PDB file of N, CA and C in Angstrom:
ATOM      1  N   MET D   1      13.776   8.617  13.314  1.00  0.00           N
ATOM      2  CA  MET D   1      14.471   7.943  12.243  1.00  0.00           C
ATOM      3  C   MET D   1      14.791   6.503  12.632  1.00  0.00           C
ATOM      4  N   LEU D   2      15.019   6.231  13.923  1.00  0.00           N
ATOM      5  CA  LEU D   2      15.338   4.877  14.361  1.00  0.00           C
ATOM      6  C   LEU D   2      14.193   3.916  14.089  1.00  0.00           C
ATOM      7  N   ALA D   3      12.950   4.355  14.270  1.00  0.00           N
ATOM      8  CA  ALA D   3      11.805   3.491  14.004  1.00  0.00           C
ATOM      9  C   ALA D   3      11.758   3.120  12.526  1.00  0.00           C
ATOM     10  N   LEU D   4      12.049   4.072  11.656  1.00  0.00           N
ATOM     11  CA  LEU D   4      12.068   3.801  10.224  1.00  0.00           C
ATOM     12  C   LEU D   4      13.187   2.832   9.874  1.00  0.00           C
ATOM     13  N   ASP D   5      14.349   3.002  10.477  1.00  0.00           N
ATOM     14  CA  ASP D   5      15.459   2.082  10.234  1.00  0.00           C
ATOM     15  C   ASP D   5      15.084   0.664  10.648  1.00  0.00           C
ATOM     16  N   GLY D   6      14.412   0.520  11.772  1.00  0.00           N
ATOM     17  CA  GLY D   6      13.975  -0.796  12.227  1.00  0.00           C
ATOM     18  C   GLY D   6      12.975  -1.422  11.272  1.00  0.00           C
ATOM     19  N   LEU D   7      12.058  -0.608  10.761  1.00  0.00           N
ATOM     20  CA  LEU D   7      11.076  -1.090   9.800  1.00  0.00           C
ATOM     21  C   LEU D   7      11.767  -1.561   8.517  1.00  0.00           C
ATOM     22  N   ILE D   8      12.709  -0.769   8.041  1.00  0.00           N
ATOM     23  CA  ILE D   8      13.447  -1.134   6.826  1.00  0.00           C
ATOM     24  C   ILE D   8      14.173  -2.463   7.028  1.00  0.00           C
ATOM     25  N   GLN D   9      14.802  -2.649   8.177  1.00  0.00           N
ATOM     26  CA  GLN D   9      15.506  -3.906   8.449  1.00  0.00           C
ATOM     27  C   GLN D   9      14.541  -5.090   8.499  1.00  0.00           C
ATOM     28  N   GLN D  10      13.363  -4.892   9.084  1.00  0.00           N
ATOM     29  CA  GLN D  10      12.368  -5.966   9.140  1.00  0.00           C
ATOM     30  C   GLN D  10      11.887  -6.337   7.747  1.00  0.00           C
ATOM     31  N   VAL D  11      11.639  -5.347   6.914  1.00  0.00           N
ATOM     32  CA  VAL D  11      11.192  -5.615   5.549  1.00  0.00           C
ATOM     33  C   VAL D  11      12.264  -6.372   4.790  1.00  0.00           C
ATOM     34  N   ARG D  12      13.511  -5.944   4.918  1.00  0.00           N
ATOM     35  CA  ARG D  12      14.605  -6.637   4.217  1.00  0.00           C
ATOM     36  C   ARG D  12      14.741  -8.080   4.699  1.00  0.00           C
ATOM     37  N   ARG D  13      14.625  -8.284   6.002  1.00  0.00           N
ATOM     38  CA  ARG D  13      14.733  -9.644   6.539  1.00  0.00           C
ATOM     39  C   ARG D  13      13.574 -10.506   6.032  1.00  0.00           C
ATOM     40  N   ASN D  14      12.372  -9.945   6.019  1.00  0.00           N
ATOM     41  CA  ASN D  14      11.230 -10.695   5.507  1.00  0.00           C
ATOM     42  C   ASN D  14      11.416 -11.030   4.027  1.00  0.00           C
ATOM     43  N   CYS D  15      11.989 -10.126   3.271  1.00  0.00           N
ATOM     44  CA  CYS D  15      12.277 -10.412   1.858  1.00  0.00           C
ATOM     45  C   CYS D  15      13.303 -11.547   1.751  1.00  0.00           C
ATOM     46  N   ASP D  16      14.312 -11.533   2.601  1.00  0.00           N
ATOM     47  CA  ASP D  16      15.309 -12.607   2.595  1.00  0.00           C
ATOM     48  C   ASP D  16      14.674 -13.950   2.942  1.00  0.00           C
ATOM     49  N   ILE D  17      13.789 -13.956   3.930  1.00  0.00           N
ATOM     50  CA  ILE D  17      13.108 -15.190   4.322  1.00  0.00           C
ATOM     51  C   ILE D  17      12.253 -15.690   3.154  1.00  0.00           C
ATOM     52  N   SER D  18      11.551 -14.786   2.501  1.00  0.00           N
ATOM     53  CA  SER D  18      10.739 -15.164   1.344  1.00  0.00           C
ATOM     54  C   SER D  18      11.611 -15.726   0.225  1.00  0.00           C
ATOM     55  N   ASP D  19      12.736 -15.067  -0.045  1.00  0.00           N
ATOM     56  CA  ASP D  19      13.657 -15.558  -1.069  1.00  0.00           C
ATOM     57  C   ASP D  19      14.150 -16.961  -0.731  1.00  0.00           C
ATOM     58  N   ALA D  20      14.469 -17.182   0.539  1.00  0.00           N
ATOM     59  CA  ALA D  20      14.968 -18.486   0.970  1.00  0.00           C
ATOM     60  C   ALA D  20      13.914 -19.570   0.779  1.00  0.00           C
ATOM     61  N   GLN D  21      12.663 -19.221   0.984  1.00  0.00           N
ATOM     62  CA  GLN D  21      11.586 -20.202   0.884  1.00  0.00           C
ATOM     63  C   GLN D  21      11.131 -20.443  -0.548  1.00  0.00           C
ATOM     64  N   HIS D  22      11.240 -19.444  -1.411  1.00  0.00           N
ATOM     65  CA  HIS D  22      10.635 -19.543  -2.734  1.00  0.00           C
ATOM     66  C   HIS D  22      11.618 -19.437  -3.896  1.00  0.00           C
ATOM     67  N   GLY D  23      12.905 -19.315  -3.627  1.00  0.00           N
ATOM     68  CA  GLY D  23      13.885 -19.182  -4.702  1.00  0.00           C
ATOM     69  C   GLY D  23      13.926 -20.382  -5.626  1.00  0.00           C
ATOM     70  N   GLY D  24      13.521 -21.545  -5.143  1.00  0.00           N
ATOM     71  CA  GLY D  24      13.577 -22.757  -5.936  1.00  0.00           C
ATOM     72  C   GLY D  24      12.514 -22.870  -7.009  1.00  0.00           C
ATOM     73  N   ILE D  25      11.596 -21.903  -7.088  1.00  0.00           N
ATOM     74  CA  ILE D  25      10.546 -21.999  -8.107  1.00  0.00           C
ATOM     75  C   ILE D  25      11.044 -21.550  -9.477  1.00  0.00           C
ATOM     76  N   PHE D  26      12.222 -20.936  -9.523  1.00  0.00           N
ATOM     77  CA  PHE D  26      12.779 -20.452 -10.783  1.00  0.00           C
ATOM     78  C   PHE D  26      13.756 -21.474 -11.352  1.00  0.00           C
ATOM     79  N   SER D  27      13.927 -21.436 -12.671  1.00  0.00           N
ATOM     80  CA  SER D  27      14.977 -22.246 -13.287  1.00  0.00           C
ATOM     81  C   SER D  27      16.324 -21.709 -12.813  1.00  0.00           C
ATOM     82  N   VAL D  28      17.367 -22.467 -13.009  1.00  0.00           N
ATOM     83  CA  VAL D  28      18.702 -22.021 -12.594  1.00  0.00           C
ATOM     84  C   VAL D  28      19.053 -20.705 -13.303  1.00  0.00           C
ATOM     85  N   CYS D  29      18.782 -20.644 -14.595  1.00  0.00           N
ATOM     86  CA  CYS D  29      19.090 -19.434 -15.356  1.00  0.00           C
ATOM     87  C   CYS D  29      18.249 -18.253 -14.863  1.00  0.00           C
ATOM     88  N   GLY D  30      16.959 -18.488 -14.660  1.00  0.00           N
ATOM     89  CA  GLY D  30      16.079 -17.422 -14.195  1.00  0.00           C
ATOM     90  C   GLY D  30      16.488 -16.908 -12.829  1.00  0.00           C
ATOM     91  N   LEU D  31      16.858 -17.816 -11.935  1.00  0.00           N
ATOM     92  CA  LEU D  31      17.300 -17.410 -10.602  1.00  0.00           C
ATOM     93  C   LEU D  31      18.607 -16.634 -10.684  1.00  0.00           C
ATOM     94  N   ALA D  32      19.538 -17.095 -11.518  1.00  0.00           N
ATOM     95  CA  ALA D  32      20.827 -16.399 -11.660  1.00  0.00           C
ATOM     96  C   ALA D  32      20.622 -14.972 -12.170  1.00  0.00           C
ATOM     97  N   LEU D  33      19.735 -14.793 -13.122  1.00  0.00           N
ATOM     98  CA  LEU D  33      19.475 -13.451 -13.640  1.00  0.00           C
ATOM     99  C   LEU D  33      18.839 -12.559 -12.577  1.00  0.00           C
ATOM    100  N   ARG D  34      17.921 -13.110 -11.802  1.00  0.00           N
ATOM    101  CA  ARG D  34      17.293 -12.327 -10.738  1.00  0.00           C
ATOM    102  C   ARG D  34      18.312 -11.968  -9.652  1.00  0.00           C
ATOM    103  N   LEU D  35      19.179 -12.910  -9.323  1.00  0.00           N
ATOM    104  CA  LEU D  35      20.208 -12.634  -8.315  1.00  0.00           C
ATOM    105  C   LEU D  35      21.199 -11.594  -8.820  1.00  0.00           C
ATOM    106  N   ARG D  36      21.531 -11.646 -10.103  1.00  0.00           N
ATOM    107  CA  ARG D  36      22.417 -10.628 -10.670  1.00  0.00           C
ATOM    108  C   ARG D  36      21.777  -9.248 -10.534  1.00  0.00           C
ATOM    109  N   ASP D  37      20.480  -9.157 -10.801  1.00  0.00           N
ATOM    110  CA  ASP D  37      19.792  -7.877 -10.652  1.00  0.00           C
ATOM    111  C   ASP D  37      19.774  -7.415  -9.199  1.00  0.00           C
ATOM    112  N   LEU D  38      19.570  -8.342  -8.266  1.00  0.00           N
ATOM    113  CA  LEU D  38      19.598  -7.987  -6.847  1.00  0.00           C
ATOM    114  C   LEU D  38      20.984  -7.520  -6.432  1.00  0.00           C
ATOM    115  N   PHE D  39      22.027  -8.185  -6.929  1.00  0.00           N
ATOM    116  CA  PHE D  39      23.411  -7.772  -6.674  1.00  0.00           C
ATOM    117  C   PHE D  39      23.616  -6.326  -7.108  1.00  0.00           C
ATOM    118  N   LYS D  40      23.143  -6.008  -8.322  1.00  0.00           N
ATOM    119  CA  LYS D  40      23.294  -4.640  -8.839  1.00  0.00           C
ATOM    120  C   LYS D  40      22.532  -3.643  -7.966  1.00  0.00           C
ATOM    121  N   TRP D  41      21.290  -4.003  -7.602  1.00  0.00           N
ATOM    122  CA  TRP D  41      20.471  -3.102  -6.793  1.00  0.00           C
ATOM    123  C   TRP D  41      21.119  -2.827  -5.443  1.00  0.00           C
ATOM    124  N   GLU D  42      21.616  -3.881  -4.794  1.00  0.00           N
ATOM    125  CA  GLU D  42      22.229  -3.698  -3.471  1.00  0.00           C
ATOM    126  C   GLU D  42      23.490  -2.853  -3.533  1.00  0.00           C
ATOM    127  N   ARG D  43      24.155  -2.834  -4.657  1.00  0.00           N
ATOM    128  CA  ARG D  43      25.397  -2.068  -4.789  1.00  0.00           C
ATOM    129  C   ARG D  43      25.212  -0.737  -5.505  1.00  0.00           C
ATOM    130  N   GLY D  44      23.968  -0.415  -5.849  1.00  0.00           N
ATOM    131  CA  GLY D  44      23.691   0.866  -6.493  1.00  0.00           C
ATOM    132  C   GLY D  44      24.187   0.951  -7.925  1.00  0.00           C
ATOM    133  N   LEU D  45      24.337  -0.196  -8.597  1.00  0.00           N
ATOM    134  CA  LEU D  45      24.781  -0.191  -9.990  1.00  0.00           C
ATOM    135  C   LEU D  45      23.593   0.102 -10.903  1.00  0.00           C
ATOM    136  N   ALA D  46      23.849   0.795 -11.970  1.00  0.00           N
ATOM    137  CA  ALA D  46      22.819   1.030 -12.976  1.00  0.00           C
ATOM    138  C   ALA D  46      22.520  -0.286 -13.700  1.00  0.00           C
ATOM    139  N   PRO D  47      21.320  -0.430 -14.267  1.00  0.00           N
ATOM    140  CA  PRO D  47      20.968  -1.683 -14.932  1.00  0.00           C
ATOM    141  C   PRO D  47      21.939  -2.110 -16.029  1.00  0.00           C
ATOM    142  N   TRP D  48      22.569  -1.178 -16.688  1.00  0.00           N
ATOM    143  CA  TRP D  48      23.486  -1.510 -17.774  1.00  0.00           C
ATOM    144  C   TRP D  48      24.913  -1.773 -17.282  1.00  0.00           C
ATOM    145  N   GLU D  49      25.177  -1.496 -16.007  1.00  0.00           N
ATOM    146  CA  GLU D  49      26.498  -1.769 -15.441  1.00  0.00           C
ATOM    147  C   GLU D  49      26.575  -3.226 -15.002  1.00  0.00           C
ATOM    148  N   GLU D  50      27.707  -3.834 -15.208  1.00  0.00           N
ATOM    149  CA  GLU D  50      27.922  -5.213 -14.781  1.00  0.00           C
ATOM    150  C   GLU D  50      28.987  -5.244 -13.697  1.00  0.00           C
ATOM    151  N   GLY D  51      28.754  -6.056 -12.687  1.00  0.00           N
ATOM    152  CA  GLY D  51      29.766  -6.254 -11.669  1.00  0.00           C
ATOM    153  C   GLY D  51      30.793  -7.263 -12.157  1.00  0.00           C
ATOM    154  N   ASP D  52      31.882  -7.360 -11.443  1.00  0.00           N
ATOM    155  CA  ASP D  52      32.897  -8.360 -11.754  1.00  0.00           C
ATOM    156  C   ASP D  52      32.260  -9.742 -11.613  1.00  0.00           C
ATOM    157  N   PRO D  53      32.324 -10.591 -12.651  1.00  0.00           N
ATOM    158  CA  PRO D  53      31.669 -11.904 -12.576  1.00  0.00           C
ATOM    159  C   PRO D  53      32.062 -12.726 -11.347  1.00  0.00           C
ATOM    160  N   ALA D  54      33.324 -12.680 -10.976  1.00  0.00           N
ATOM    161  CA  ALA D  54      33.766 -13.440  -9.793  1.00  0.00           C
ATOM    162  C   ALA D  54      33.102 -12.895  -8.531  1.00  0.00           C
ATOM    163  N   ALA D  55      32.972 -11.576  -8.438  1.00  0.00           N
ATOM    164  CA  ALA D  55      32.330 -10.968  -7.270  1.00  0.00           C
ATOM    165  C   ALA D  55      30.851 -11.332  -7.216  1.00  0.00           C
ATOM    166  N   VAL D  56      30.199 -11.358  -8.378  1.00  0.00           N
ATOM    167  CA  VAL D  56      28.778 -11.725  -8.427  1.00  0.00           C
ATOM    168  C   VAL D  56      28.608 -13.178  -7.975  1.00  0.00           C
ATOM    169  N   LEU D  57      29.455 -14.078  -8.475  1.00  0.00           N
ATOM    170  CA  LEU D  57      29.360 -15.490  -8.093  1.00  0.00           C
ATOM    171  C   LEU D  57      29.644 -15.687  -6.607  1.00  0.00           C
ATOM    172  N   ASP D  58      30.630 -14.976  -6.074  1.00  0.00           N
ATOM    173  CA  ASP D  58      30.909 -15.057  -4.631  1.00  0.00           C
ATOM    174  C   ASP D  58      29.707 -14.571  -3.829  1.00  0.00           C
ATOM    175  N   TRP D  59      29.097 -13.465  -4.279  1.00  0.00           N
ATOM    176  CA  TRP D  59      27.929 -12.916  -3.601  1.00  0.00           C
ATOM    177  C   TRP D  59      26.770 -13.907  -3.645  1.00  0.00           C
ATOM    178  N   ILE D  60      26.544 -14.558  -4.795  1.00  0.00           N
ATOM    179  CA  ILE D  60      25.475 -15.551  -4.908  1.00  0.00           C
ATOM    180  C   ILE D  60      25.722 -16.705  -3.944  1.00  0.00           C
ATOM    181  N   GLY D  61      26.964 -17.187  -3.864  1.00  0.00           N
ATOM    182  CA  GLY D  61      27.293 -18.257  -2.918  1.00  0.00           C
ATOM    183  C   GLY D  61      27.018 -17.850  -1.482  1.00  0.00           C
ATOM    184  N   ALA D  62      27.397 -16.629  -1.137  1.00  0.00           N
ATOM    185  CA  ALA D  62      27.150 -16.131   0.219  1.00  0.00           C
ATOM    186  C   ALA D  62      25.655 -15.973   0.480  1.00  0.00           C
ATOM    187  N   ARG D  63      24.915 -15.518  -0.526  1.00  0.00           N
ATOM    188  CA  ARG D  63      23.467 -15.347  -0.379  1.00  0.00           C
ATOM    189  C   ARG D  63      22.795 -16.709  -0.164  1.00  0.00           C
ATOM    190  N   GLU D  64      23.207 -17.719  -0.911  1.00  0.00           N
ATOM    191  CA  GLU D  64      22.628 -19.055  -0.740  1.00  0.00           C
ATOM    192  C   GLU D  64      22.951 -19.613   0.650  1.00  0.00           C
ATOM    193  N   ALA D  65      24.160 -19.391   1.128  1.00  0.00           N
ATOM    194  CA  ALA D  65      24.522 -19.848   2.475  1.00  0.00           C
ATOM    195  C   ALA D  65      23.674 -19.120   3.523  1.00  0.00           C
ATOM    196  N   TYR D  66      23.444 -17.824   3.312  1.00  0.00           N
ATOM    197  CA  TYR D  66      22.603 -17.047   4.216  1.00  0.00           C
ATOM    198  C   TYR D  66      21.177 -17.585   4.217  1.00  0.00           C
ATOM    199  N   TRP D  67      20.639 -17.906   3.023  1.00  0.00           N
ATOM    200  CA  TRP D  67      19.285 -18.454   2.926  1.00  0.00           C
ATOM    201  C   TRP D  67      19.160 -19.747   3.725  1.00  0.00           C
ATOM    202  N   GLU D  68      20.210 -20.557   3.723  1.00  0.00           N
ATOM    203  CA  GLU D  68      20.158 -21.809   4.485  1.00  0.00           C
ATOM    204  C   GLU D  68      19.974 -21.539   5.978  1.00  0.00           C
ATOM    205  N   THR D  69      20.497 -20.427   6.473  1.00  0.00           N
ATOM    206  CA  THR D  69      20.326 -20.089   7.891  1.00  0.00           C
ATOM    207  C   THR D  69      18.902 -19.631   8.188  1.00  0.00           C
ATOM    208  N   LEU D  70      18.157 -19.255   7.151  1.00  0.00           N
ATOM    209  CA  LEU D  70      16.792 -18.754   7.322  1.00  0.00           C
ATOM    210  C   LEU D  70      15.736 -19.834   7.109  1.00  0.00           C
ATOM    211  N   ALA D  71      16.168 -21.018   6.731  1.00  0.00           N
ATOM    212  CA  ALA D  71      15.222 -22.097   6.420  1.00  0.00           C
ATOM    213  C   ALA D  71      14.283 -22.343   7.596  1.00  0.00           C
ATOM    214  N   GLY D  72      12.992 -22.346   7.315  1.00  0.00           N
ATOM    215  CA  GLY D  72      11.994 -22.633   8.335  1.00  0.00           C
ATOM    216  C   GLY D  72      11.598 -21.473   9.218  1.00  0.00           C
ATOM    217  N   LEU D  73      12.226 -20.321   9.056  1.00  0.00           N
ATOM    218  CA  LEU D  73      11.852 -19.170   9.884  1.00  0.00           C
ATOM    219  C   LEU D  73      10.560 -18.553   9.377  1.00  0.00           C
ATOM    220  N   ARG D  74       9.843 -17.941  10.286  1.00  0.00           N
ATOM    221  CA  ARG D  74       8.628 -17.208   9.935  1.00  0.00           C
ATOM    222  C   ARG D  74       8.989 -15.742   9.766  1.00  0.00           C
ATOM    223  N   TRP D  75       8.155 -15.038   9.032  1.00  0.00           N
ATOM    224  CA  TRP D  75       8.387 -13.607   8.828  1.00  0.00           C
ATOM    225  C   TRP D  75       8.272 -12.863  10.144  1.00  0.00           C
ATOM    226  N   ASP D  76       9.062 -11.790  10.244  1.00  0.00           N
ATOM    227  CA  ASP D  76       8.946 -10.910  11.405  1.00  0.00           C
ATOM    228  C   ASP D  76       7.639 -10.148  11.316  1.00  0.00           C
ATOM    229  N   ARG D  77       7.042  -9.913  12.453  1.00  0.00           N
ATOM    230  CA  ARG D  77       5.802  -9.140  12.507  1.00  0.00           C
ATOM    231  C   ARG D  77       6.155  -7.710  12.929  1.00  0.00           C
ATOM    232  N   PHE D  78       5.441  -6.781  12.350  1.00  0.00           N
ATOM    233  CA  PHE D  78       5.664  -5.388  12.710  1.00  0.00           C
ATOM    234  C   PHE D  78       4.909  -5.060  13.973  1.00  0.00           C
ATOM    235  N   PRO D  79       5.533  -4.266  14.844  1.00  0.00           N
ATOM    236  CA  PRO D  79       4.862  -3.929  16.112  1.00  0.00           C
ATOM    237  C   PRO D  79       3.609  -3.121  15.912  1.00  0.00           C
TER     238      PRO D  79
END
């Protein structure tokens, strides 16, 4: 199970790196809607459920700050 957990973490990190590199291709509105959907997915919310708007905005701010730490990184390679 540990090998699978490591693989899952690598995939998630690679997705974060990709998001950091390519998030700017969307309009502000399009990016906000995609981030709202990611917020829901990460928290296990159903598509029709809405999170607290302040919590979503805080999460988006934290996600953007996290992306800045990933700027210029290459994707992790699987062993």
